[in-house]
Tab-separated table of N, CA and C in Angstrom:
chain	number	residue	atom	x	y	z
A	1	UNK	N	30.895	183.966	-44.366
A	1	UNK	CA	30.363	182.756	-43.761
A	1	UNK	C	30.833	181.548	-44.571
A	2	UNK	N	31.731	180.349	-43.885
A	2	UNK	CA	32.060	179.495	-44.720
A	2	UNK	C	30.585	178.489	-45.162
A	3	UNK	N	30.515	178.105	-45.988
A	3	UNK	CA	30.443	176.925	-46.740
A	3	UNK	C	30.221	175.713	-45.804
A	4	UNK	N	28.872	175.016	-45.894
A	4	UNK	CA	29.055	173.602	-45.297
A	4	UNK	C	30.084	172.687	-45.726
A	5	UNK	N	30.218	172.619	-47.047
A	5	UNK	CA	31.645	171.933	-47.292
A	5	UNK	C	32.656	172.573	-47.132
A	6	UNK	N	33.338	173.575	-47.049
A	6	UNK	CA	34.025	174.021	-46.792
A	6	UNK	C	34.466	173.823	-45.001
A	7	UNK	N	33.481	173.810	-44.610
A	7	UNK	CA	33.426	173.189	-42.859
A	7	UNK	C	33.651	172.374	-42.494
A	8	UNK	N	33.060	171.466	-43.124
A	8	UNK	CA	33.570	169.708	-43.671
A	8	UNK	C	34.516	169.316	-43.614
A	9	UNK	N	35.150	169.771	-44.728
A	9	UNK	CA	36.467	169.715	-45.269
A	9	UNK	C	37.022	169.731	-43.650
A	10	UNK	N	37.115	171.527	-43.067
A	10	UNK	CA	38.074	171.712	-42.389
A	10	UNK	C	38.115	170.989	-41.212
A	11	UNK	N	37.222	170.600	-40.933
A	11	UNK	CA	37.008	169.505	-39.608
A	11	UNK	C	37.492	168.363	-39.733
A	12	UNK	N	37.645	168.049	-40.977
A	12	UNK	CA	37.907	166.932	-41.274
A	12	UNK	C	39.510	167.068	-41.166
A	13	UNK	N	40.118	167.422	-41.779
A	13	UNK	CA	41.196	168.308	-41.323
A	13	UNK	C	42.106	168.531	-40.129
A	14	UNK	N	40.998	168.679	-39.225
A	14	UNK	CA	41.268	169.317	-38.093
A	14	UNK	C	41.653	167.521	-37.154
A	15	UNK	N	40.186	166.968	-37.535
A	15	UNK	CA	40.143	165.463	-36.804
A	15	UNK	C	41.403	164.789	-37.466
A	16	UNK	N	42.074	164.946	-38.313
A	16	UNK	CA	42.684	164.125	-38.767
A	16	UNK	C	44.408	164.413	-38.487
A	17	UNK	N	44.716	165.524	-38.077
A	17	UNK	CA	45.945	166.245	-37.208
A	17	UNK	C	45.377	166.037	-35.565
A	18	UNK	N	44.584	165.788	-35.430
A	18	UNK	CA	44.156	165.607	-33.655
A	18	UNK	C	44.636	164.240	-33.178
A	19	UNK	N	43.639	163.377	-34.420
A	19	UNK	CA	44.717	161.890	-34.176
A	19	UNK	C	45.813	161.830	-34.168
A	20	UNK	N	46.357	162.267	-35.109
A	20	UNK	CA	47.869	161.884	-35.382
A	20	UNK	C	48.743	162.751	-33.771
A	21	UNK	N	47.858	164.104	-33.366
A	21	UNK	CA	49.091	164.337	-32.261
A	21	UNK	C	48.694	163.568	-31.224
A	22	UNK	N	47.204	163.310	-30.865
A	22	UNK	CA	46.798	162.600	-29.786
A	22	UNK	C	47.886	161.064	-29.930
A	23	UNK	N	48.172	160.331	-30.517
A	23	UNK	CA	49.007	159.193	-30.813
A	23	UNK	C	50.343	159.437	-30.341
A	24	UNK	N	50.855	160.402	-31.172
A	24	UNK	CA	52.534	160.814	-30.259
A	24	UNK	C	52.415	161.556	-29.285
A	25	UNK	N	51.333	161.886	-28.415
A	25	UNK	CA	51.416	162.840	-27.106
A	25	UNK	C	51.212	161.494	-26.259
A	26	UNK	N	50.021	160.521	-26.918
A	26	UNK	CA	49.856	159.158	-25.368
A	26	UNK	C	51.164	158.543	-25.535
A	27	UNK	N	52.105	158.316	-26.807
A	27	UNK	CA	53.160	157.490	-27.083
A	27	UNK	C	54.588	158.119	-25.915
A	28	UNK	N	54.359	159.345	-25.803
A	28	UNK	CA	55.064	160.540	-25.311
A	28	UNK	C	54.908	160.218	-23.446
A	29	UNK	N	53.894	159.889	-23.208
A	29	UNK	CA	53.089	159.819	-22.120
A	29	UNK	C	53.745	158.414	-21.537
A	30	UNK	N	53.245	157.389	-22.295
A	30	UNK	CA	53.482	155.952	-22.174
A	30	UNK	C	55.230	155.565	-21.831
A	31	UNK	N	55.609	156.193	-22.752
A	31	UNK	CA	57.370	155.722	-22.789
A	31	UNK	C	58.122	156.545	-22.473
A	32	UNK	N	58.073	157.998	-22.342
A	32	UNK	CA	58.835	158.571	-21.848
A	32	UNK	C	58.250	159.314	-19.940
A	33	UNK	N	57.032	159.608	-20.321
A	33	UNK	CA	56.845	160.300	-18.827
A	33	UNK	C	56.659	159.361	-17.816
A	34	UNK	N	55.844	157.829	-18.597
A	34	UNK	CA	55.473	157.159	-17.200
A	34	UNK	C	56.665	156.418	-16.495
A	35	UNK	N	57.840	156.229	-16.965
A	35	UNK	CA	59.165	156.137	-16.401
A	35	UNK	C	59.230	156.752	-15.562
A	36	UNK	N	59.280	157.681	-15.430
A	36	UNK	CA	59.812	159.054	-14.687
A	36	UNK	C	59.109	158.970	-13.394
A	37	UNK	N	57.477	159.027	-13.863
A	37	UNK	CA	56.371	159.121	-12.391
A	37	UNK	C	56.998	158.068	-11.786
A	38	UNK	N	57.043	156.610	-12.555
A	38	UNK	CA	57.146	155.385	-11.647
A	38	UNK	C	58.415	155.463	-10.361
A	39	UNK	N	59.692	156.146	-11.099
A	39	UNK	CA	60.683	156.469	-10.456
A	39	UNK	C	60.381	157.064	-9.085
A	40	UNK	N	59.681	158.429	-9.750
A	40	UNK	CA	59.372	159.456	-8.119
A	40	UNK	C	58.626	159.264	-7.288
A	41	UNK	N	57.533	158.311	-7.650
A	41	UNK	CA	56.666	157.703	-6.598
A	41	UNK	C	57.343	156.466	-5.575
A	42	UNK	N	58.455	155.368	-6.185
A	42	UNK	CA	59.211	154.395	-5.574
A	42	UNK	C	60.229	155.258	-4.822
A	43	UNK	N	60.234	156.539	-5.297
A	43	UNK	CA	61.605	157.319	-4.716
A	43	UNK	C	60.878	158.112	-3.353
A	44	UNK	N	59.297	158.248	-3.288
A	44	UNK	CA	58.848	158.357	-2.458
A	44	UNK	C	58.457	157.799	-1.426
A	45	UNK	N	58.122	156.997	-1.490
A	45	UNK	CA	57.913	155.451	-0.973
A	45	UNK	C	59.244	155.075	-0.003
A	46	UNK	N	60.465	155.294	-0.501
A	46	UNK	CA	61.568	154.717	0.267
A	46	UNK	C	61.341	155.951	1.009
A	47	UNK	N	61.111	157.571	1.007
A	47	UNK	CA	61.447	158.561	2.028
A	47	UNK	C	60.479	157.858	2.915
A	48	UNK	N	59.470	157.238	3.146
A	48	UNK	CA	58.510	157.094	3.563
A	48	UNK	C	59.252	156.317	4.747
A	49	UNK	N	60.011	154.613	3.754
A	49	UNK	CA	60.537	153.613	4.342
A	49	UNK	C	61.398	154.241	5.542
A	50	UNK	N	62.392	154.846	4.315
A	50	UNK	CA	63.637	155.674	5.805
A	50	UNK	C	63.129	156.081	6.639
A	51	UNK	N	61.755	157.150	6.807
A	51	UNK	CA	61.639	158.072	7.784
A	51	UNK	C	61.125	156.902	9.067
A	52	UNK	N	60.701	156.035	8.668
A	52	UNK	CA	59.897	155.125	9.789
A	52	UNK	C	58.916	155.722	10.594
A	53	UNK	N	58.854	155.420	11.923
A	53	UNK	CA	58.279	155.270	12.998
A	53	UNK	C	58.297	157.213	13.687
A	54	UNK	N	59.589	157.566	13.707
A	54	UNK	CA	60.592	158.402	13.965
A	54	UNK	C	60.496	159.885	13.444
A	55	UNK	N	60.653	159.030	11.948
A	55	UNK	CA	60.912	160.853	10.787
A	55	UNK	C	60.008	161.761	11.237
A	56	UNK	N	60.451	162.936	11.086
A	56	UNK	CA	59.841	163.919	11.210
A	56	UNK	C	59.171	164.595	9.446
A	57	UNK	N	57.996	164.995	9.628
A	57	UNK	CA	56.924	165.587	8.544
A	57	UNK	C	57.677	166.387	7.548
A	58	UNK	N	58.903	167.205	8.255
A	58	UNK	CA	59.467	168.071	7.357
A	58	UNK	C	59.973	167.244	6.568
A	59	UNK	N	60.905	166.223	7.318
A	59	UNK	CA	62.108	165.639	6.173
A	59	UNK	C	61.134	164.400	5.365
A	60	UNK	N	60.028	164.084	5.989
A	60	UNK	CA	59.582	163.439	4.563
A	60	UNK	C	58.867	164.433	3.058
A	61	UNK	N	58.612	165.442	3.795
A	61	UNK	CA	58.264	166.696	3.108
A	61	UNK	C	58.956	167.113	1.982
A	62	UNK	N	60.371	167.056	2.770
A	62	UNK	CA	61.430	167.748	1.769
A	62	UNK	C	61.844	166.423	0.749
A	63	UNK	N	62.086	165.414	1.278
A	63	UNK	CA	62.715	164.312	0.762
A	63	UNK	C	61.459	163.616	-0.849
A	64	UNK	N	60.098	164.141	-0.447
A	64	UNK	CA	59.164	163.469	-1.362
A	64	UNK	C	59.009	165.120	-2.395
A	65	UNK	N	59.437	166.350	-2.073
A	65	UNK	CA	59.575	166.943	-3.269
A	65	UNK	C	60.770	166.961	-3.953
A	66	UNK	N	61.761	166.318	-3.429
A	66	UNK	CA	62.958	166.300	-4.104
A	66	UNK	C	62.931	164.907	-4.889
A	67	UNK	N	62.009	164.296	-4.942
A	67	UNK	CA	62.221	162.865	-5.859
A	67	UNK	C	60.976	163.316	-6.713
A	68	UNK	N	60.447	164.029	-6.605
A	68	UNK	CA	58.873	164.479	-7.324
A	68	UNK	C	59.513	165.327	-8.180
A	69	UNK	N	60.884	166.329	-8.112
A	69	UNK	CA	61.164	167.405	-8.966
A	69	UNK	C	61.298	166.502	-10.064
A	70	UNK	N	62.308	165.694	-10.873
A	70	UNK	CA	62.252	165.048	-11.985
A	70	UNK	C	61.092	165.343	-12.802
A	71	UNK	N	60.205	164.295	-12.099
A	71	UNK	CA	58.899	164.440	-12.587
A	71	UNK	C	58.089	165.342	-13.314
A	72	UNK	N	58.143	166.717	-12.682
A	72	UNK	CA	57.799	167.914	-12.303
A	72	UNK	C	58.557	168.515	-13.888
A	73	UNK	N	59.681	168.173	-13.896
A	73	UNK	CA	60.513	169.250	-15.055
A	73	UNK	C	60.156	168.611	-16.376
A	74	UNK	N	59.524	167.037	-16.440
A	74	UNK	CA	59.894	166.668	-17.660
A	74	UNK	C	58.171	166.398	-17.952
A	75	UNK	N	57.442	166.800	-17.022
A	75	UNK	CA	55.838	167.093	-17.428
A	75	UNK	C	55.920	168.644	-17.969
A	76	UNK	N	56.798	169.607	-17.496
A	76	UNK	CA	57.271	170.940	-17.819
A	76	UNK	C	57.362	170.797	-19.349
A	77	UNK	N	58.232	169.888	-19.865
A	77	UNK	CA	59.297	169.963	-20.887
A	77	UNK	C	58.037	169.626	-22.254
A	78	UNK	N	57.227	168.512	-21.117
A	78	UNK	CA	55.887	168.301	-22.271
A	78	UNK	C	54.797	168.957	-22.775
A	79	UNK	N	54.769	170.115	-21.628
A	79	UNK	CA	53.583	170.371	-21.925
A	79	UNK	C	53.946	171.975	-22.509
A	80	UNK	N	55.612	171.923	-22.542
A	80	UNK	CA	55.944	173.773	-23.086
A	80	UNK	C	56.006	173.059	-25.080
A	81	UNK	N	56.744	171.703	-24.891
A	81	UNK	CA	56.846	171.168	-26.503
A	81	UNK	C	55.330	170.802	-27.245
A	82	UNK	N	54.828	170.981	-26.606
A	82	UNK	CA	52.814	170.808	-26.712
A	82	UNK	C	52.445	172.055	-26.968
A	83	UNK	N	52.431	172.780	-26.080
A	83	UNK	CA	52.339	174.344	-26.054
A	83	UNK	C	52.834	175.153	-27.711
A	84	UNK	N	54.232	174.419	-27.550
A	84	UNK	CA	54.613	175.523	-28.962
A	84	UNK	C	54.344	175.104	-30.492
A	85	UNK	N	54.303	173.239	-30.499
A	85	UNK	CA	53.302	172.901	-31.240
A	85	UNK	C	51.572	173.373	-31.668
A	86	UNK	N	51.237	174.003	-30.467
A	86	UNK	CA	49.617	174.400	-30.613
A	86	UNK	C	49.928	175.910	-31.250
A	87	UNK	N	50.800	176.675	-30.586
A	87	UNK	CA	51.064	178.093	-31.235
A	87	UNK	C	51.253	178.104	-32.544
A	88	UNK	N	52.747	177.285	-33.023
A	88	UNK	CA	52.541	176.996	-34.506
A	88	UNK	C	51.267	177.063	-35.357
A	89	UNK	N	50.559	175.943	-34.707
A	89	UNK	CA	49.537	175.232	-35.699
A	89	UNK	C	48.433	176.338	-35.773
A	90	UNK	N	48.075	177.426	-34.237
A	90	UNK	CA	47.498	178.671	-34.630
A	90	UNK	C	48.061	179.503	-35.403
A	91	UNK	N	49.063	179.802	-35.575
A	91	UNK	CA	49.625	180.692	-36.221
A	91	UNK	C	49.878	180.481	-37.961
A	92	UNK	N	49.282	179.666	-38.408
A	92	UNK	CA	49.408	179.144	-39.252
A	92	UNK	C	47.636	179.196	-39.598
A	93	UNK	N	47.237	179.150	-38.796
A	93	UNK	CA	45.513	179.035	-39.267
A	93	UNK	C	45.434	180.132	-39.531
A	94	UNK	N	45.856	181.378	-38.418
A	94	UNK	CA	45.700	182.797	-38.238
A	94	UNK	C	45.814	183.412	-40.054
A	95	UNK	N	47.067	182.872	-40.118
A	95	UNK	CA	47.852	183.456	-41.795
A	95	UNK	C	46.558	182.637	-42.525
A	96	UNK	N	46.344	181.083	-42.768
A	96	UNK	CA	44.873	181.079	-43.760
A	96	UNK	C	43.869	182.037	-43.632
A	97	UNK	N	43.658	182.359	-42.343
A	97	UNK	CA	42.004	183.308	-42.254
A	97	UNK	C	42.296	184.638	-42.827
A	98	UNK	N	43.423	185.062	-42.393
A	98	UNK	CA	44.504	186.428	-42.560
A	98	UNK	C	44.074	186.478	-44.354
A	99	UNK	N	45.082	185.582	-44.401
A	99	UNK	CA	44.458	185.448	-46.543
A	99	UNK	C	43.433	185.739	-47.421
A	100	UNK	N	42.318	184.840	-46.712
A	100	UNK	CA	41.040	184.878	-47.078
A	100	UNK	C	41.024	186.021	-46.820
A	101	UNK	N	40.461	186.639	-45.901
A	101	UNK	CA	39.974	187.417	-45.738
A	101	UNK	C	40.530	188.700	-46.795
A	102	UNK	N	41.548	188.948	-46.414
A	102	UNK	CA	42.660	189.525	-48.043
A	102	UNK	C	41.733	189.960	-48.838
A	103	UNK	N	41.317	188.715	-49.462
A	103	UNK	CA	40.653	187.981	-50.672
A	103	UNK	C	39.166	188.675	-51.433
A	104	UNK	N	38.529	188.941	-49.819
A	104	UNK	CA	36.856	189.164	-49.846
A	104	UNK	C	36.883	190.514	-50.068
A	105	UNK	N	36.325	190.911	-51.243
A	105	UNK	CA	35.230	192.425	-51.228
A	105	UNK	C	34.249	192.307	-51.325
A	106	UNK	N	33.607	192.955	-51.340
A	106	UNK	CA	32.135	193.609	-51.654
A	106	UNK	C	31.642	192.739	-53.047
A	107	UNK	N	32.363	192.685	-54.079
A	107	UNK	CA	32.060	192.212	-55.216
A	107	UNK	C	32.100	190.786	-55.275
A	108	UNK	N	33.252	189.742	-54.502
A	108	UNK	CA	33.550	188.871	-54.523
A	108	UNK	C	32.550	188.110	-53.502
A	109	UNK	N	32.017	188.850	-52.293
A	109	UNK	CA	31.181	188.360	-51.572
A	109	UNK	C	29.591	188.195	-52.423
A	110	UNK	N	28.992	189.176	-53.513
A	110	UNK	CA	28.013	188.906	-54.422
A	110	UNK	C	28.128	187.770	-55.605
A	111	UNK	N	29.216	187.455	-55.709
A	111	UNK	CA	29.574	186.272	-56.517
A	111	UNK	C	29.785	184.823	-56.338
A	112	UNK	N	29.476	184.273	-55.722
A	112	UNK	CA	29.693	182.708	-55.202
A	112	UNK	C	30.799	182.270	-56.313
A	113	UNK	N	30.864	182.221	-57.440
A	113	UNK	CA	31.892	181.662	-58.147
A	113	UNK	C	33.554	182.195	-57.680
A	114	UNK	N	33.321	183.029	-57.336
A	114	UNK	CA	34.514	184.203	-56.571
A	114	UNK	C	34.643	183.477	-55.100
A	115	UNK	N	33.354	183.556	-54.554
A	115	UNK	CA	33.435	182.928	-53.150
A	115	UNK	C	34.315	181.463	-52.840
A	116	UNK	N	33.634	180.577	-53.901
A	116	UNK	CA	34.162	179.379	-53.779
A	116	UNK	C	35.602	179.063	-54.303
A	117	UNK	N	36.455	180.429	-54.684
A	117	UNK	CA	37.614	180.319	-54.844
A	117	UNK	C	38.821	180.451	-54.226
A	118	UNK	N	37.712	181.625	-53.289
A	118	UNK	CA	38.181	182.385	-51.800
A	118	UNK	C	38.076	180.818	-50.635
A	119	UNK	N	37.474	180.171	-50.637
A	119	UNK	CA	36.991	179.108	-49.979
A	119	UNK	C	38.088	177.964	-50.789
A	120	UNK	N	38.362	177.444	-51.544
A	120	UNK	CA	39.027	176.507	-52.197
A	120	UNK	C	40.807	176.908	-51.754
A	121	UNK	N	41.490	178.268	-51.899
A	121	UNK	CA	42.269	179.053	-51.165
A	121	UNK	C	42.519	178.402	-49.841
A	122	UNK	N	41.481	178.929	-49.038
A	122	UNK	CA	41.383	178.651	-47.315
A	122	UNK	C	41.799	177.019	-47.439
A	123	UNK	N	41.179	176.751	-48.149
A	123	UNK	CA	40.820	174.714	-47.883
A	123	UNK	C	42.733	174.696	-47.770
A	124	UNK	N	43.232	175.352	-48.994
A	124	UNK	CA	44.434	174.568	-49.533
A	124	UNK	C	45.101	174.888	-48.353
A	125	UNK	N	45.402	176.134	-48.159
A	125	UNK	CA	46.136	176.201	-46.928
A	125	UNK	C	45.736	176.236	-45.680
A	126	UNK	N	44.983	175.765	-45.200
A	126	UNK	CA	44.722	174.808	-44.242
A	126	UNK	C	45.181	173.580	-44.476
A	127	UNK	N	45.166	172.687	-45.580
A	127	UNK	CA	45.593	171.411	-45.722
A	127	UNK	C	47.144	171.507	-45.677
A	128	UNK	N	47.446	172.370	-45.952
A	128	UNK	CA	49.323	172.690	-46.089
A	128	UNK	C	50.134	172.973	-44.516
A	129	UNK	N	49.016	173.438	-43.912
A	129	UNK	CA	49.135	173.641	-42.052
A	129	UNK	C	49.044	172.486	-41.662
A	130	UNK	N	48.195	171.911	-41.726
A	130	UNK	CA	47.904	170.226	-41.336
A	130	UNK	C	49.126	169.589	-41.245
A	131	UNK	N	49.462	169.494	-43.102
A	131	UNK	CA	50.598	168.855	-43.692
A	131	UNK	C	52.063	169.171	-42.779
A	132	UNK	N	52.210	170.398	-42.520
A	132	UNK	CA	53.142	171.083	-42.196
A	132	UNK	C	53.671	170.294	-40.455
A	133	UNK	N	52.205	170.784	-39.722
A	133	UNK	CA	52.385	170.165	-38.308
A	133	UNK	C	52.127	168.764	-38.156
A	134	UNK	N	51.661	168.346	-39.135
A	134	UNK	CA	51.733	166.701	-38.975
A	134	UNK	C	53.569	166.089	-38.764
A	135	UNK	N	53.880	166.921	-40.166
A	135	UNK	CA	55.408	166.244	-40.330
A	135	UNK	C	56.539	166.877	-38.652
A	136	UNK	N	55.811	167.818	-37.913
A	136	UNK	CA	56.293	168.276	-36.901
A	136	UNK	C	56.672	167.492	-35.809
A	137	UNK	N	55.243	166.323	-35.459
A	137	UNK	CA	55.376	165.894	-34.790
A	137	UNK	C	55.796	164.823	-34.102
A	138	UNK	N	56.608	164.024	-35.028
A	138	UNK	CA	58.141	163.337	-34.706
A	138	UNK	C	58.962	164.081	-34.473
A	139	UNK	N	59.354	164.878	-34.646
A	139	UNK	CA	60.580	165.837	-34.177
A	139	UNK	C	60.324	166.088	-33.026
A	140	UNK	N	58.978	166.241	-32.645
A	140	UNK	CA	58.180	167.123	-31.296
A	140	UNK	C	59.117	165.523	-30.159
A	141	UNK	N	58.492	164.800	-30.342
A	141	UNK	CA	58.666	163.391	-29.766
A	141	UNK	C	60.412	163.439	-29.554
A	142	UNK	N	60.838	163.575	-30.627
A	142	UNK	CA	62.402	163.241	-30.340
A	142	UNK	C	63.519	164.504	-29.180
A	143	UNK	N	62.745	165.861	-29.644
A	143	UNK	CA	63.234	166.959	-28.661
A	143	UNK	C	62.725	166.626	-27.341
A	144	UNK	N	61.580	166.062	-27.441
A	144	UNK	CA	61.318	165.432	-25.190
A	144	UNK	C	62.198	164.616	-24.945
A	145	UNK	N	62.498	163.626	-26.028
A	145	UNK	CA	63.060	162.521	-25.509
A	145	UNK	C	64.330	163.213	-25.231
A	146	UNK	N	65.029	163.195	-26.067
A	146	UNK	CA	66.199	164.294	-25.569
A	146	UNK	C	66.290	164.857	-24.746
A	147	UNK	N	65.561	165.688	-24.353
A	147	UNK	CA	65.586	166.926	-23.209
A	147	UNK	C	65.036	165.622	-22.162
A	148	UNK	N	64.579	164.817	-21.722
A	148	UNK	CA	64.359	163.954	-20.917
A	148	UNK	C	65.442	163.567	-20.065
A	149	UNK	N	66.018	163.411	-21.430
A	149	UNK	CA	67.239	162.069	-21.265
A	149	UNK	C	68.394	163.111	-20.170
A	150	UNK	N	68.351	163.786	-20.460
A	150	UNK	CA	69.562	164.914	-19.602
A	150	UNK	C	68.972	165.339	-17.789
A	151	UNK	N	67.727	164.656	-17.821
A	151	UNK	CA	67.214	165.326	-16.689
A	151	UNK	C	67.223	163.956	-15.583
């Protein structure tokens, strides 16, 4: 059972890698995806214009998912570079708990001085995961933009 500080800590932790991706995911959002929507919605809008009075349901059908695909691939592109960012950052917690746990016997669990070393352990690497996916997520930003840019 962790530790109120030890909980602390990790939340604290936790809030403080949430900001930092929440910032480059709206920044991500703002400058690179809302381009894109604005595009496929004006690109919809004209199937609309062309079809007039006249068009038939299919061809505005077909014509408003073919200006929507863009869209479609580079919300894809965000939410798989999001995706493998979150796997990382579990997989990385997994290996702290993995550790600890290592750590705990029978003897070490009757000892709090033992405990809080097993706990001081966890803290560090957790803070080194943090550290790790923090520095990730400019790179995260620059591989959308990239992969954007080609689509």
């Amino acid at each position: 059972m962790a530790s109120p500080d030890l909980q602390a800590k990790a939340n604290a932790l936790n809030a403080r890698l949430e900001g930092a991706a929440k910032i480059v995911v709206d920044e991500i959002e703002r400058s690179l995806l809302r381009p894109v929507a604005r595009n496929a919605y004006a690109c919809v809008v004209k199937c609309y214009d062309d079809a007039g009075q006249n068009g038939s349901v299919e061809a505005i059908d077909h014509c408003s998912q073919r200006c929507q695909a863009p869209y479609q691939m580079a919300n894809n592109v965000v939410q798989q570079e999001v995706g493998q960012f979150q796997n990382r950052l579990n997989r990385g917690m997994m290996q702290c708990n993995d550790d600890a746990s290592a750590m705990i016997t029978p003897d070490v669990q009757k000892d709090s001085r033992k405990m809080k070393k097993v706990e001081d352990t966890i803290l560090k690497c957790i803070s080194k995961t943090v550290d790790n996916q923090m520095k990730q997520l400019q790179p995260m930003r620059q591989r959308v933009a990239s992969q954007l840019k080609t689509l």
